[in-house]
PDB file of C-alpha atoms in Angstrom:
ATOM      1  CA  THR A   9      -3.257 -42.566 -70.192  1.00 71.00           C
ATOM      2  CA  GLY A  10      -6.254 -44.854 -70.019  1.00 78.00           C
ATOM      3  CA  TYR A  11      -8.238 -46.318 -72.883  1.00 81.00           C
ATOM      4  CA  SER A  12     -11.832 -47.473 -72.939  1.00 82.00           C
ATOM      5  CA  ILE A  13     -12.251 -50.285 -75.447  1.00 81.00           C
ATOM      6  CA  ARG A  14     -15.382 -52.392 -75.953  1.00 77.00           C
ATOM      7  CA  VAL A  15     -14.604 -56.124 -75.873  1.00 74.00           C
ATOM      8  CA  PRO A  16     -17.601 -58.378 -76.613  1.00 70.00           C
ATOM      9  CA  MET A  17     -18.114 -61.635 -74.757  1.00 70.00           C
ATOM     10  CA  PRO A  18     -16.919 -64.688 -76.690  1.00 70.00           C
ATOM     11  CA  GLY A  19     -19.648 -65.942 -78.996  1.00 69.00           C
ATOM     12  CA  HIS A  20     -21.769 -62.810 -78.698  1.00 66.00           C
ATOM     13  CA  GLY A  21     -20.232 -60.614 -81.397  1.00 61.00           C
ATOM     14  CA  SER A  22     -21.828 -57.336 -82.316  1.00 60.00           C
ATOM     15  CA  GLY A  23     -25.377 -58.535 -82.748  1.00 62.00           C
ATOM     16  CA  GLY A  24     -25.349 -57.255 -86.313  1.00 60.00           C
ATOM     17  CA  ASP A  25     -24.774 -58.858 -89.676  1.00 61.00           C
ATOM     18  CA  VAL A  26     -21.321 -60.128 -90.579  1.00 59.00           C
ATOM     19  CA  GLY A  27     -19.387 -57.255 -92.107  1.00 61.00           C
ATOM     20  CA  SER A  28     -21.614 -54.614 -90.492  1.00 67.00           C
ATOM     21  CA  LYS A  29     -20.295 -51.355 -89.061  1.00 73.00           C
ATOM     22  CA  ALA A  30     -20.484 -52.867 -85.573  1.00 72.00           C
ATOM     23  CA  ASP A  31     -18.344 -55.839 -86.656  1.00 76.00           C
ATOM     24  CA  THR A  32     -15.848 -53.467 -88.256  1.00 81.00           C
ATOM     25  CA  ALA A  33     -15.684 -51.453 -85.014  1.00 81.00           C
ATOM     26  CA  ILE A  34     -14.962 -54.638 -83.020  1.00 81.00           C
ATOM     27  CA  VAL A  35     -12.124 -55.611 -85.354  1.00 83.00           C
ATOM     28  CA  GLU A  36     -10.675 -52.081 -85.213  1.00 87.00           C
ATOM     29  CA  ALA A  37     -10.868 -52.108 -81.398  1.00 86.00           C
ATOM     30  CA  ALA A  38      -9.125 -55.509 -81.249  1.00 87.00           C
ATOM     31  CA  VAL A  39      -6.342 -54.283 -83.553  1.00 91.00           C
ATOM     32  CA  ARG A  40      -5.963 -51.109 -81.476  1.00 92.00           C
ATOM     33  CA  LEU A  41      -5.825 -53.171 -78.277  1.00 90.00           C
ATOM     34  CA  GLY A  42      -3.223 -55.511 -79.767  1.00 92.00           C
ATOM     35  CA  ASN A  43      -1.077 -52.561 -80.854  1.00 94.00           C
ATOM     36  CA  LEU A  44      -1.298 -50.928 -77.420  1.00 93.00           C
ATOM     37  CA  ILE A  45      -0.277 -54.149 -75.679  1.00 92.00           C
ATOM     38  CA  ALA A  46       2.608 -54.731 -78.104  1.00 94.00           C
ATOM     39  CA  GLU A  47       3.900 -51.167 -77.511  1.00 94.00           C
ATOM     40  CA  HIS A  48       3.967 -51.391 -73.692  1.00 93.00           C
ATOM     41  CA  ASP A  49       5.812 -53.504 -71.128  1.00 91.00           C
ATOM     42  CA  ILE A  50       3.013 -53.910 -68.579  1.00 91.00           C
ATOM     43  CA  VAL A  51      -0.766 -53.925 -69.043  1.00 90.00           C
ATOM     44  CA  PHE A  52      -3.056 -52.683 -66.257  1.00 90.00           C
ATOM     45  CA  LEU A  53      -6.690 -53.788 -66.565  1.00 86.00           C
ATOM     46  CA  LEU A  54      -9.531 -52.266 -64.573  1.00 82.00           C
ATOM     47  CA  THR A  55     -12.561 -54.364 -65.427  1.00 75.00           C
ATOM     48  CA  ASP A  56     -15.927 -55.362 -64.021  1.00 71.00           C
ATOM     49  CA  THR A  57     -16.433 -58.783 -65.644  1.00 75.00           C
ATOM     50  CA  ARG A  58     -14.437 -61.866 -66.544  1.00 75.00           C
ATOM     51  CA  GLU A  59     -15.693 -61.516 -70.071  1.00 75.00           C
ATOM     52  CA  SER A  60     -13.968 -58.156 -70.482  1.00 77.00           C
ATOM     53  CA  ARG A  61     -10.601 -59.608 -69.407  1.00 82.00           C
ATOM     54  CA  TRP A  62     -10.319 -62.509 -71.832  1.00 82.00           C
ATOM     55  CA  LEU A  63      -9.051 -60.692 -74.926  1.00 85.00           C
ATOM     56  CA  PRO A  64      -6.553 -58.320 -73.235  1.00 87.00           C
ATOM     57  CA  SER A  65      -5.144 -61.237 -71.195  1.00 87.00           C
ATOM     58  CA  LEU A  66      -4.844 -63.426 -74.285  1.00 89.00           C
ATOM     59  CA  LEU A  67      -3.148 -60.678 -76.320  1.00 91.00           C
ATOM     60  CA  ALA A  68      -0.760 -59.916 -73.455  1.00 91.00           C
ATOM     61  CA  LEU A  69       0.236 -63.581 -73.301  1.00 90.00           C
ATOM     62  CA  HIS A  70       0.785 -63.569 -77.074  1.00 90.00           C
ATOM     63  CA  HIS A  71       3.031 -60.487 -76.797  1.00 90.00           C
ATOM     64  CA  ASN A  72       4.735 -61.807 -73.621  1.00 90.00           C
ATOM     65  CA  ARG A  73       3.539 -58.879 -71.477  1.00 92.00           C
ATOM     66  CA  LEU A  74       2.819 -58.760 -67.751  1.00 92.00           C
ATOM     67  CA  VAL A  75      -0.823 -58.091 -66.809  1.00 92.00           C
ATOM     68  CA  ILE A  76      -1.972 -56.555 -63.534  1.00 92.00           C
ATOM     69  CA  ASN A  77      -5.731 -56.909 -63.329  1.00 89.00           C
ATOM     70  CA  SER A  78      -8.116 -55.266 -60.869  1.00 86.00           C
ATOM     71  CA  ALA A  79     -11.431 -57.079 -60.937  1.00 80.00           C
ATOM     72  CA  LEU A  80     -14.183 -54.931 -59.457  1.00 77.00           C
ATOM     73  CA  GLY A  81     -17.338 -56.263 -57.837  1.00 77.00           C
ATOM     74  CA  PHE A  82     -20.266 -54.603 -56.085  1.00 79.00           C
ATOM     75  CA  ASP A  83     -18.660 -54.846 -52.656  1.00 87.00           C
ATOM     76  CA  THR A  84     -15.334 -56.582 -53.333  1.00 84.00           C
ATOM     77  CA  TYR A  85     -12.270 -56.377 -55.519  1.00 83.00           C
ATOM     78  CA  LEU A  86      -9.492 -58.720 -56.538  1.00 82.00           C
ATOM     79  CA  VAL A  87      -6.040 -57.908 -57.907  1.00 87.00           C
ATOM     80  CA  MET A  88      -4.398 -60.587 -60.058  1.00 85.00           C
ATOM     81  CA  ARG A  89      -1.035 -60.862 -61.771  1.00 86.00           C
ATOM     82  CA  HIS A  90      -0.809 -62.798 -65.012  1.00 80.00           C
ATOM     83  CA  GLY A  91       2.826 -63.755 -65.550  1.00 75.00           C
ATOM     84  CA  VAL A  92       5.038 -63.687 -68.565  1.00 76.00           C
ATOM     85  CA  ARG A  93       6.947 -66.590 -70.006  1.00 66.00           C
ATOM     86  CA  ARG A  94      10.689 -66.572 -69.432  1.00 69.00           C
ATOM     87  CA  PRO A  95      13.272 -69.020 -70.736  1.00 68.00           C
ATOM     88  CA  ASN A  96      14.784 -71.263 -68.088  1.00 69.00           C
ATOM     89  CA  SER A  97      18.347 -72.618 -68.095  1.00 69.00           C
ATOM     90  CA  ASP A  98      17.339 -75.375 -70.560  1.00 71.00           C
ATOM     91  CA  GLY A  99      15.983 -72.822 -73.051  1.00 62.00           C
ATOM     92  CA  GLU A 100      12.355 -73.829 -72.425  1.00 66.00           C
ATOM     93  CA  THR A 101       9.774 -71.219 -71.482  1.00 61.00           C
ATOM     94  CA  THR A 102       8.151 -71.324 -68.078  1.00 59.00           C
ATOM     95  CA  GLN A 103       5.356 -69.334 -66.506  1.00 55.00           C
ATOM     96  CA  SER A 104       6.563 -66.907 -63.811  1.00 52.00           C
TER      97      SER A 104
END
């Protein structure tokens, strides 16, 4: 199942007043996105801008989830893997 969630660029917000319906919708979408990431083992992102990847990637790191990202361009594409942190033999976490 796929989900379409609006993620604003950092610093751009909703364009409305603080506490407006648009701001409430952004917060609800962020909570929904966080819950979806927490409930799943792997996150697949199909996005068209860097700005739309920042929040899902950050939340996946917070929840220690693997991200597979397909970045789409006009005539190109790029597939990236964002790793999860795993404890090493010393008990410290390392990026894989």
